[in-house]
Coordinates of C-alpha atoms in Angstrom, one line a residue:
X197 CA 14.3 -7.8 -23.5
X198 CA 13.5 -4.1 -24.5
X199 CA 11.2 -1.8 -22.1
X200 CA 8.0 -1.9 -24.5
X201 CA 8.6 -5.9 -24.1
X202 CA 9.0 -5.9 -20.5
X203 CA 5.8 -3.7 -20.3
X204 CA 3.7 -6.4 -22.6
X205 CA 5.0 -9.3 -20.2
X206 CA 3.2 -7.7 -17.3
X207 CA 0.2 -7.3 -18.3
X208 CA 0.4 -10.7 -19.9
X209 CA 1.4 -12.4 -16.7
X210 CA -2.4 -11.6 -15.7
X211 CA -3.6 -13.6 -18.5
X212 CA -1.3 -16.7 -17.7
X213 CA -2.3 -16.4 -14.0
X214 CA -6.1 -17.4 -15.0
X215 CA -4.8 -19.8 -17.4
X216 CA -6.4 -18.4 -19.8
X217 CA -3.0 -17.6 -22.0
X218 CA -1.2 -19.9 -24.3
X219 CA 2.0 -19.8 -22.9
X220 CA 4.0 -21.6 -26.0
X221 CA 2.9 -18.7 -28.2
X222 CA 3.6 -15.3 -25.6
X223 CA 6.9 -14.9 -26.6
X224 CA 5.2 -15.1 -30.4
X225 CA 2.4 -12.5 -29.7
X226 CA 4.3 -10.4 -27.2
X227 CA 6.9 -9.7 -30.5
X228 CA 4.1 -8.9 -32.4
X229 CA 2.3 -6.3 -30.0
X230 CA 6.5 -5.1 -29.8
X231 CA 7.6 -4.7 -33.4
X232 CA 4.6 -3.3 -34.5
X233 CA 4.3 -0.7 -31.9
X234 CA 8.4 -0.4 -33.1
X235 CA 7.6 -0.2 -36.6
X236 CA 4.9 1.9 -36.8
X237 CA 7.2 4.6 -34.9
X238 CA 10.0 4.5 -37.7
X239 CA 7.4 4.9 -40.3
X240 CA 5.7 7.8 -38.4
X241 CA 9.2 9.2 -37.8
X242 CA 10.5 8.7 -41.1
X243 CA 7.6 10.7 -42.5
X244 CA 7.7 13.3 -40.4
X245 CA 11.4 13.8 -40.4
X246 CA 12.2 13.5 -44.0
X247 CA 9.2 15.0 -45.7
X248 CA 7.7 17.1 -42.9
X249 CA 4.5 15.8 -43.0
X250 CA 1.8 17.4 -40.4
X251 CA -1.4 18.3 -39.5
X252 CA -4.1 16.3 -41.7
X253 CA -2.1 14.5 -44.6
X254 CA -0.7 13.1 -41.6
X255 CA -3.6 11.3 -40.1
X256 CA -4.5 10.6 -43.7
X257 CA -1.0 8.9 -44.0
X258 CA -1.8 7.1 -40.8
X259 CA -5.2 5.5 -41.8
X260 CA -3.9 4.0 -44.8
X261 CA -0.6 2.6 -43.3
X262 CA -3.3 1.0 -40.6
X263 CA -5.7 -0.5 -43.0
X264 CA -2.5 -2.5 -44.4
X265 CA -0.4 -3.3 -41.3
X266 CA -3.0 -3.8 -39.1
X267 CA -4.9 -6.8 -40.9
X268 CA -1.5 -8.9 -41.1
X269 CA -0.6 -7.9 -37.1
X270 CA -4.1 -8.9 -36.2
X271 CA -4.4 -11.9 -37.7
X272 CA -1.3 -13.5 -36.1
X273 CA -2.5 -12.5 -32.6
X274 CA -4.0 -14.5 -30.3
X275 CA -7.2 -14.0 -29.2
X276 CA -6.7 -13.9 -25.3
X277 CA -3.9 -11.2 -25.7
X278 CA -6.3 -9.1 -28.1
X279 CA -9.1 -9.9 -25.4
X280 CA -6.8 -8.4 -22.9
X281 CA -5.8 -4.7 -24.3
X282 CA -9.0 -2.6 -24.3
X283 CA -7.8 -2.1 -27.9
X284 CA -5.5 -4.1 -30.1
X285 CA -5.6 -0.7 -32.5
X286 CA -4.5 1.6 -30.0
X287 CA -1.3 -0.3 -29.4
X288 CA 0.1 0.4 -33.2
X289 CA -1.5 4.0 -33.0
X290 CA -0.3 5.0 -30.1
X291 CA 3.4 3.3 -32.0
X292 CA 2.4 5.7 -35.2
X293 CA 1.4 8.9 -33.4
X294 CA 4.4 8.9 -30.9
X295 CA 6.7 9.2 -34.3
X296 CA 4.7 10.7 -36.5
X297 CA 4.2 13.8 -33.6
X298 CA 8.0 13.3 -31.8
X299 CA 9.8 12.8 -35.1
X300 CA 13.1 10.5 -35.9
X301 CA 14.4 11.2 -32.5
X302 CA 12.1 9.0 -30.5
X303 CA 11.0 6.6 -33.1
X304 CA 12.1 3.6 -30.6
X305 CA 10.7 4.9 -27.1
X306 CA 7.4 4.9 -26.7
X307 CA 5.0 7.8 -25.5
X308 CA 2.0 8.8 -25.1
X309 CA 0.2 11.4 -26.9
X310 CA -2.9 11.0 -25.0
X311 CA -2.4 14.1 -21.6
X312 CA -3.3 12.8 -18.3
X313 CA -6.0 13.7 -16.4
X314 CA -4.2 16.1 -14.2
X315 CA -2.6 18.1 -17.2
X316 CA -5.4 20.6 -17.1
X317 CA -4.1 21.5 -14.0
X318 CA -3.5 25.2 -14.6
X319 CA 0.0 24.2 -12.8
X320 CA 1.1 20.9 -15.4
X321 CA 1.8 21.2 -19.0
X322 CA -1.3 20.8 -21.3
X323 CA 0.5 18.0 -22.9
X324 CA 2.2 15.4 -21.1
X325 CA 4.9 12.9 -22.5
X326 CA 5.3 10.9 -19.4
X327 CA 6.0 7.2 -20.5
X328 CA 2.8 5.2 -19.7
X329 CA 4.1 1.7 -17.7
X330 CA 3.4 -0.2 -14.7
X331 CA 6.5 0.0 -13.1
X332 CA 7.9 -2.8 -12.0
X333 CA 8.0 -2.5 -7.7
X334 CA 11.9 -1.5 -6.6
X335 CA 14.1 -4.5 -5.9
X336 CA 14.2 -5.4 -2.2
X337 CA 18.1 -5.8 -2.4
X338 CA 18.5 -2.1 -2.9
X339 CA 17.6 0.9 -1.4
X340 CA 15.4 2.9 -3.4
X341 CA 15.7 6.4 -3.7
X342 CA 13.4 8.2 -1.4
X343 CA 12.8 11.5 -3.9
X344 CA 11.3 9.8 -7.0
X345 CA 11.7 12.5 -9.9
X346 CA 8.6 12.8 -11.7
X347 CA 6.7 15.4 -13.3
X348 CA 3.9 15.2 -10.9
X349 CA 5.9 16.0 -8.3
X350 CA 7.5 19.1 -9.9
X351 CA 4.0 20.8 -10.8
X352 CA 2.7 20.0 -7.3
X353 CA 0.9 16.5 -7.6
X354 CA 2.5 13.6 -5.6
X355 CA 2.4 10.2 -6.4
X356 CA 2.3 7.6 -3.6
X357 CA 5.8 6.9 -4.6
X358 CA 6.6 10.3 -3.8
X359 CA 4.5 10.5 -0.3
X360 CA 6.2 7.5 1.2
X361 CA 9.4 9.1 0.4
X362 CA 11.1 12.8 1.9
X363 CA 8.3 14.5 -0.1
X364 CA 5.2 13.4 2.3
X365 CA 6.0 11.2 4.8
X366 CA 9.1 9.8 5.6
X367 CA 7.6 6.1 6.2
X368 CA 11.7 4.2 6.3
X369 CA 12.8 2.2 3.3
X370 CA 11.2 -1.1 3.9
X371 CA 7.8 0.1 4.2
X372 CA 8.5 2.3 1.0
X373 CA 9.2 -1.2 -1.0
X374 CA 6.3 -2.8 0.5
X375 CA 4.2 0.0 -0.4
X376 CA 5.6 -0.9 -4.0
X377 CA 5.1 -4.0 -4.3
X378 CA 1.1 -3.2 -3.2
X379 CA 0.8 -1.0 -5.2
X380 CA 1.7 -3.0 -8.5
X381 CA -0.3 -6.0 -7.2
X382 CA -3.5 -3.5 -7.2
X383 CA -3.0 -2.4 -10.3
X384 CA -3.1 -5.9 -11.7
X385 CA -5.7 -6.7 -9.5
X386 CA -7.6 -3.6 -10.8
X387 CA -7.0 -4.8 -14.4
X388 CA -8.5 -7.7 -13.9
X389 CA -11.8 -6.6 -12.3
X390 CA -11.9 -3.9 -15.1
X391 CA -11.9 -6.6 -17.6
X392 CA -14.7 -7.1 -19.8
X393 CA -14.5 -11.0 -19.1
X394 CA -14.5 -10.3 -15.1
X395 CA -17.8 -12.0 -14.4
X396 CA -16.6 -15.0 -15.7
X397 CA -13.5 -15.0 -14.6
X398 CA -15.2 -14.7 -11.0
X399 CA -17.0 -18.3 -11.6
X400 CA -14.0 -20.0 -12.9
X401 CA -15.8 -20.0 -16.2
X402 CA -13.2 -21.4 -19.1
X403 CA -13.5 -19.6 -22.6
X404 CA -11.2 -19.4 -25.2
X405 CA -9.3 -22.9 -25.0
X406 CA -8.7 -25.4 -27.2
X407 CA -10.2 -28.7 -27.4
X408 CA -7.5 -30.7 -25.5
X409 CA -5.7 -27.8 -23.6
X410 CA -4.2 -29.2 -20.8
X411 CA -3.8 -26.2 -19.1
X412 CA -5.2 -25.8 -15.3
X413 CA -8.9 -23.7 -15.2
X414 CA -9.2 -20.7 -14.6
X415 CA -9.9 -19.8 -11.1
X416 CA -12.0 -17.4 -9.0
X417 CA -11.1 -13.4 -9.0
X418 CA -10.4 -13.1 -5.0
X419 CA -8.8 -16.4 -5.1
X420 CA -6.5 -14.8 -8.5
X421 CA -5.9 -12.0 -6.5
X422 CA -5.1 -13.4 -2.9
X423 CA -2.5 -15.3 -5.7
X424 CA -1.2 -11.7 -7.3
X425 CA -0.9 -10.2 -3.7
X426 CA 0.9 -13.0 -2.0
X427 CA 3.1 -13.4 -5.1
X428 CA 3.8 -9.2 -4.6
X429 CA 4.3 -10.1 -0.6
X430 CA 7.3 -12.4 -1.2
X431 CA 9.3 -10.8 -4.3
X432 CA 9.3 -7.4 -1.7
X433 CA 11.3 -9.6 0.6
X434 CA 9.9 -7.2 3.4
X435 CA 7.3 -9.8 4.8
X436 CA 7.5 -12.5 7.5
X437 CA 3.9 -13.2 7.2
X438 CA 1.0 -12.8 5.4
X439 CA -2.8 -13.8 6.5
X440 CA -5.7 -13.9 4.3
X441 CA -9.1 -14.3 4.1
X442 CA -8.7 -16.7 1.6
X443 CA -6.1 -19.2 3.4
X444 CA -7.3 -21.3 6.6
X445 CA -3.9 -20.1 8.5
X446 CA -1.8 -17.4 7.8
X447 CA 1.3 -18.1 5.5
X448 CA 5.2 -17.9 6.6
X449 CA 6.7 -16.2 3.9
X450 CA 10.1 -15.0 5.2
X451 CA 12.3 -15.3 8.5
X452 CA 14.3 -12.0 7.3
X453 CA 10.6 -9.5 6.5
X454 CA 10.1 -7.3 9.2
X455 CA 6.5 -6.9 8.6
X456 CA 3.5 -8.7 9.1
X457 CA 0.4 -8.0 6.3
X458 CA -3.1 -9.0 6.5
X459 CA -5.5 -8.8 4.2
X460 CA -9.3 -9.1 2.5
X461 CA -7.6 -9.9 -1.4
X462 CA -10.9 -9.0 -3.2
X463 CA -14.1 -8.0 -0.7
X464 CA -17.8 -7.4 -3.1
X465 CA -16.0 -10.5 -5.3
X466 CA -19.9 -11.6 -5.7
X467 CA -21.2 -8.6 -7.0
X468 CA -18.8 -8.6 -9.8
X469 CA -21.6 -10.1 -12.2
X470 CA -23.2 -6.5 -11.6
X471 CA -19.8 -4.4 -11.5
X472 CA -20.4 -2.6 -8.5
X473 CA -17.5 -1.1 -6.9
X474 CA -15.0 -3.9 -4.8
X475 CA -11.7 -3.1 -3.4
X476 CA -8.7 -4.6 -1.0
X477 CA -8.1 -4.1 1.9
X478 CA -5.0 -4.2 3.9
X479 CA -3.5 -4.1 7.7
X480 CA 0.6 -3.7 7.9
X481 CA 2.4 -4.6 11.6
X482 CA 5.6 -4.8 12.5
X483 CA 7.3 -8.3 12.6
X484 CA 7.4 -9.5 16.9
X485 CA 10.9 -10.2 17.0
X486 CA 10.5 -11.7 20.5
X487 CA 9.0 -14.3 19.1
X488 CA 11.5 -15.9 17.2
X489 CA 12.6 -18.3 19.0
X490 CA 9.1 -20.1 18.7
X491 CA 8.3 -22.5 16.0
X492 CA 7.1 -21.3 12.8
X493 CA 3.4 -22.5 13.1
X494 CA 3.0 -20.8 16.5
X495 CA 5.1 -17.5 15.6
X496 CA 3.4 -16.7 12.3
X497 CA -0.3 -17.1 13.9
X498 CA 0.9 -14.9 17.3
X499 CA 2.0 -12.6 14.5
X500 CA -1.0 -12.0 12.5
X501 CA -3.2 -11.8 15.7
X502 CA -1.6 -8.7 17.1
X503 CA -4.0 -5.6 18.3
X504 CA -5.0 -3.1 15.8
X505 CA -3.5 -0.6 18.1
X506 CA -0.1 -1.8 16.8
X507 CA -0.9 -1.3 12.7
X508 CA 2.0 0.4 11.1
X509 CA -0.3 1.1 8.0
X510 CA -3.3 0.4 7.0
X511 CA -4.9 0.6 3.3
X512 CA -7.9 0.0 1.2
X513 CA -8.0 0.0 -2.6
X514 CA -11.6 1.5 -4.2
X515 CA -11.9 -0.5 -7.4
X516 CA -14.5 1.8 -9.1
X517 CA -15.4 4.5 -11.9
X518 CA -12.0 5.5 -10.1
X519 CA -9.3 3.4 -8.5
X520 CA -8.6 5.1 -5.3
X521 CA -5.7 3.8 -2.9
X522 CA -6.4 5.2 0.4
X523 CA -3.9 4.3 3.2
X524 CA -2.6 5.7 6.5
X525 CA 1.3 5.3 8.3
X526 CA 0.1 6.8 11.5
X527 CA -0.5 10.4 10.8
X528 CA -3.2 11.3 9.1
X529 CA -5.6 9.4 6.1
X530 CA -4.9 10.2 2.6
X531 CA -6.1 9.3 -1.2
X532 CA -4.6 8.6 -4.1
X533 CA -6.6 8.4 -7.4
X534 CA -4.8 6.2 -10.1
X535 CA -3.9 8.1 -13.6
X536 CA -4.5 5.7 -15.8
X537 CA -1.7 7.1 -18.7
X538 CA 0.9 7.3 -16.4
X539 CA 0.1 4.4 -14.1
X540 CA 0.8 6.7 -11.2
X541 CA -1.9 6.8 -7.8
X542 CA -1.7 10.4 -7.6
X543 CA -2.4 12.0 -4.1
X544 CA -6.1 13.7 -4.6
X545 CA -7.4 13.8 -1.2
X546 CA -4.6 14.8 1.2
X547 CA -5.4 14.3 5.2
X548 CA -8.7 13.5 5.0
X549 CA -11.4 14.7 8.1
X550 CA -14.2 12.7 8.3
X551 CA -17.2 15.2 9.2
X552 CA -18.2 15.1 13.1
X553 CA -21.7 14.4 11.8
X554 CA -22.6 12.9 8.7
X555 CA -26.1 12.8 7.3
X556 CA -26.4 9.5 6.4
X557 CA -26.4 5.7 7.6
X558 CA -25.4 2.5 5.8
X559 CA -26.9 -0.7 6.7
X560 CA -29.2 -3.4 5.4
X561 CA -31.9 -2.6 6.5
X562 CA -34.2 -5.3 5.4
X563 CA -33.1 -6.8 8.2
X564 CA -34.8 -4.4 10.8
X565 CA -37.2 -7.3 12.0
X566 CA -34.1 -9.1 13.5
X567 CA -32.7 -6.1 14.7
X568 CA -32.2 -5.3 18.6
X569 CA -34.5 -2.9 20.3
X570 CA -31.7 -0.4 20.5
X571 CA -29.9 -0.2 17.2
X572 CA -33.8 -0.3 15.7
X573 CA -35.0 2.7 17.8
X574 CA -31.8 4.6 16.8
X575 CA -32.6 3.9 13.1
X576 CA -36.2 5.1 13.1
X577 CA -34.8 8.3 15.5
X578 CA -32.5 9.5 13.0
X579 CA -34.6 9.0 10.2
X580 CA -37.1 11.3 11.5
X581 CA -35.0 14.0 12.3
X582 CA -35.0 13.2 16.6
X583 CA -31.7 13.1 17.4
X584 CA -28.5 14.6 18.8
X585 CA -28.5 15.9 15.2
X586 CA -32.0 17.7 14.2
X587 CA -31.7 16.8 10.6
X588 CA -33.3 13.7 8.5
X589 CA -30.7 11.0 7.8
X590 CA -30.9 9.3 4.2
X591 CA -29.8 5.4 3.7
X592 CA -27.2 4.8 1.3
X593 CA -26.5 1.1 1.3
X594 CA -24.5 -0.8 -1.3
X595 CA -23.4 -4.0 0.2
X596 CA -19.6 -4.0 -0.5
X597 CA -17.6 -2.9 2.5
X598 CA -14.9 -0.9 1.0
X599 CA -17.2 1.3 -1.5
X600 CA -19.9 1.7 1.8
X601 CA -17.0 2.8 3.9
X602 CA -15.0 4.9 1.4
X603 CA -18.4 7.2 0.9
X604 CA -19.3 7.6 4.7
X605 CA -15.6 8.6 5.1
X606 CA -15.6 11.0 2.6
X607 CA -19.4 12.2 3.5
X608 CA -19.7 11.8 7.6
X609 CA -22.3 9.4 9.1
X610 CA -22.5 5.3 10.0
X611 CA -21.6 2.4 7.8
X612 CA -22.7 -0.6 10.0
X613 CA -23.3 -4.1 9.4
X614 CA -24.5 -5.1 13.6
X615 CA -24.5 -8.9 13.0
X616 CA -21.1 -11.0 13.7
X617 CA -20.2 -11.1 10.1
X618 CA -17.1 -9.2 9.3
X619 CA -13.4 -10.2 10.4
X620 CA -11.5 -8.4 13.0
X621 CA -8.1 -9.1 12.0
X622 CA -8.3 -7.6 8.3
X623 CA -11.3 -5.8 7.7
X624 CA -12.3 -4.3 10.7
X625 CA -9.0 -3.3 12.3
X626 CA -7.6 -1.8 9.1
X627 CA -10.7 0.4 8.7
X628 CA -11.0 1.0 12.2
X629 CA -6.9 2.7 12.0
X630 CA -8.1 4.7 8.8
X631 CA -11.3 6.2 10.3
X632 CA -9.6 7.0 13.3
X633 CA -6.8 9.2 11.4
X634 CA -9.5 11.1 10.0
X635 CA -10.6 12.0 12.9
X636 CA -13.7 9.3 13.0
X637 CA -14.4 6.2 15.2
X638 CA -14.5 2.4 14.6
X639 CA -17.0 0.1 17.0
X640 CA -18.3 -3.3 17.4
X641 CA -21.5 -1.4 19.0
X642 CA -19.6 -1.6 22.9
X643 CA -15.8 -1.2 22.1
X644 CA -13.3 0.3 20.4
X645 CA -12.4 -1.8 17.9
X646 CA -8.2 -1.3 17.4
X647 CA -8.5 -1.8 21.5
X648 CA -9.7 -6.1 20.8
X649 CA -7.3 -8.0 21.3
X650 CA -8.1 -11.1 18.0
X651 CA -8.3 -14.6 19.9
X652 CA -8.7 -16.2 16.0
X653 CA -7.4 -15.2 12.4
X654 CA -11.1 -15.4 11.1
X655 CA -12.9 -13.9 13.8
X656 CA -16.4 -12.4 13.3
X657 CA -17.6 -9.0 14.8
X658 CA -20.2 -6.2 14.5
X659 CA -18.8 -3.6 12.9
X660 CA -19.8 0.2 13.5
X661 CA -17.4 2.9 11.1
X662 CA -18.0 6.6 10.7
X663 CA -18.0 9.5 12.4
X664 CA -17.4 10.3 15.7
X665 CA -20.6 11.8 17.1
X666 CA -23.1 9.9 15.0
X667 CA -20.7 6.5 16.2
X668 CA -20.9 7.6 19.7
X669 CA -25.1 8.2 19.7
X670 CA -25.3 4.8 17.9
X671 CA -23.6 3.4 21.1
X672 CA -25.6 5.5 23.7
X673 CA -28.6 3.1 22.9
X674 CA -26.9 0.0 24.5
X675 CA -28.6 -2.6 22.5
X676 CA -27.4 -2.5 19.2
X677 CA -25.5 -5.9 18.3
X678 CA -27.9 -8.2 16.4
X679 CA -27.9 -11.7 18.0
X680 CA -30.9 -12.9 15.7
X681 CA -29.1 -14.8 12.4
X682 CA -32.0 -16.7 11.0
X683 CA -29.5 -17.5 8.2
X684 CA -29.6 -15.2 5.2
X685 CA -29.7 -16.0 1.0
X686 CA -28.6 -12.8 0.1

């Protein structure tokens, strides 16, 4: 199967793992979305080669080849396939323009004549003819090559790829192919929850089958991607285990992985009617060889309980107006923003440094009235200006973890939820490692958080994240853990 085929496949594999793809007719549609895309480039090449067209007559020559081609092309696809692609048009003119600008010698391969983002950079080429593809993650039976040739990296961005490898940090081989194989699940993950159906996906909400389709329903978005991420986890072949908030217990994967992932699939999932921000979140330890000997059941839960203070890596992913993979090995936290014509994360915010002080604080605080006297007179203190920091802090509060977290890192201040509501093993300890790299501090109001030792996979905590002065003021108060859970709706 040809490379514009292969790319199609992908992104349907998405579709057919919410069911909501006819699978008898993909190899149909996905020939469509291919020859058309193929023959759109010979005509465009054709043209351009033989008779020199340019300029206007060849967007006039365009238009009318689209108004014929395109009814027949469309007509034959189905529905959940066109649903998918943001625009079934843009697939045969992105085919047209790529020969019709490239001429006869790339009528087959397939460009794009759209420039990235980053092009402007005075440093990059104004027009960029990367290939745009999500990259299949490198094969776990063979080492990948640690210098990744790209034209980001020879104008000065890095892709993660790039990082991981001799160009950023030299992380070893079998984290670089786990970081891979993250990375692609994210971006499908990302997909989805940029879908315009996302809502309903995320109440297993059927639409578009037939009357008699046998097929199974479509399921939940975290539940979908806790699927795409495990399903990532074990082609790697770099994981013994993998624990989820979604599963009860954690899952054996491997006896060969030498690492250990945990992981929030999908946190916000319930605020996706509204589409504010969500993201993943993910914790990376290295496999306890010593305990090998045990059975399976007791080795993989010893494994996924292990300290934060022995993380190899931690991660989040920022679905949002940007999709931001922020992740640590150990020395430092950086950011990388995802170009979305080249399918690259490209390194935007290199060793981040949380402020020292931060101006704001990130809680719900409708809750005040069950709040401890502490963490309630340290509220009304900084609000008025009466702390250890003479300015007015401002509440910024938007009740999904990862987008609450990403702004006080990148801002300075407290993001705090102080009931025993979020998970130790793979929310707080993975944010807990990346605050600390950037010079911040993670807290359950008493202790340091990577310092816990988990006693359960689905532990509950307070959790206290920001940066370091306003995190050790908040503690100075003593009371700050809220006790009181009257049981909350929302």
């Amino acid at each position: 199967m040809g490379s514009g085929q292969d790319e199609m496949k992908r992104k349907a594999d998405v579709l057919e793992d919410l069911g909501l793809l006819n699978v008898e007719n993909l190899q149909n549609n996905m020939k469509i979305i291919y020859y058309s895309r193929t023959f759109l480039s010979i005509i465009g090449g054709v043209i351009a080669g033989i008779f020199g067209i340019t300029g206007v007559t060849g967007f006039i020559c365009y238009f009318l080849i689209m108004a014929i081609t395109s009814l027949g092309f469309v007509a034959k696809a189905d529905f959940s396939i066109k649903a998918y692609f943001n625009s079934w048009n843009q697939i045969m003119l992105d085919g047209f323009l790529s020969g019709l600008l490239e001429g006869p010698a790339q009528m087959i391969k397939y460009h794009s004549p759209v420039p990235s983002p980053f092009s402007h950079h005075p440093n990059r080429s104004a027009f960029s003819t990367k290939t745009i593809s999500l990259r299949p993650p490198m094969a776990a039976s063979t080492t990948p090559s640690l210098q990744t040739k790209s034209s980001a990296t020879d104008t000065q961005f890095l892709t993660l790829m790039d990082y991981v490898g001799t160009s950023g940090e030299d992380v070893g081989d079998d984290l670089v192919v786990l970081v891979s194989h993250l990375e692609f699940a994210c971006k499908r993950i990302a997909a989805l929850v940029a879908s315009p159906f996302n809502s309903l996906i995320g109440k297993g909400v059927d639409f578009g089958s037939n009357a008699g389709d046998d097929r199974d329903p479509p399921k939940p978005l975290d539940i979908v991607s806790n699927e795409i991420i495990l399903s990532s986890l074990r082609k790697s072949g770099k994981v013994a285990v993998m624990a989820s908030e979604e599963d009860d217990l954690p899952i054996h994967i491997s006896d060969n992985g030498p690492f250990v992932v945990v992981t929030d699939p999908l946190d916000g999932s319930r605020n996706i009617d509204a589409s504010i921000p969500t993201g993943t979140i993910f914790g990376v330890y290295n496999r306890l060889f010593e305990l090998d000997h045990l059975p399976v059941h007791e080795r993989v839960q010893l494994n996924s309980l292990q300290s934060g203070s022995r993380l190899v890596a931690a991660a989040y992913v920022l679905y949002s107006s940007a999709t931001i993979f922020c992740v640590s090995f150990g020395s430092g936290t950086h950011a990388f923003t995802l170009d979305h014509t080249t399918g690259d994360f490209v390194l935007t915010h290199p060793s981040i440094k949380i402020p020292s002080r931060g101006q704001i604080y990130s809680v719900n605080d409708a809750r005040y009235f069950d709040w401890p006297e502490g963490l309630r007179r340290y509220i009304d203190t900084v609000r008025q200006g009466k702390g250890r920091y003479p300015k007015k802090y401002s509440a910024r509060y938007i009740c999904s973890l990862v987008a609450d977290f990403h702004r006080t890192l990148m801002y300075g201040g407290v993001a705090m939820n102080p009931r025993d509501h979020l998970r130790l093993v793979y929310e707080a300890n993975p944010l807990s490692f990346l605050v600390e790299q950037a010079g911040g501090k993670g807290s359950d109001g008493k202790n340091r958080i990577l310092s816990m030792q988990p006693a359960r996979l689905h532990q509950r905590l307070p959790l206290f994240l920001g940066s370091l002065e306003d995190i050790e003021e908040l503690e100075s108060y003593g009371d700050v853990q809220q006790k009181l859970n009257p049981g909350y709706e929302v």
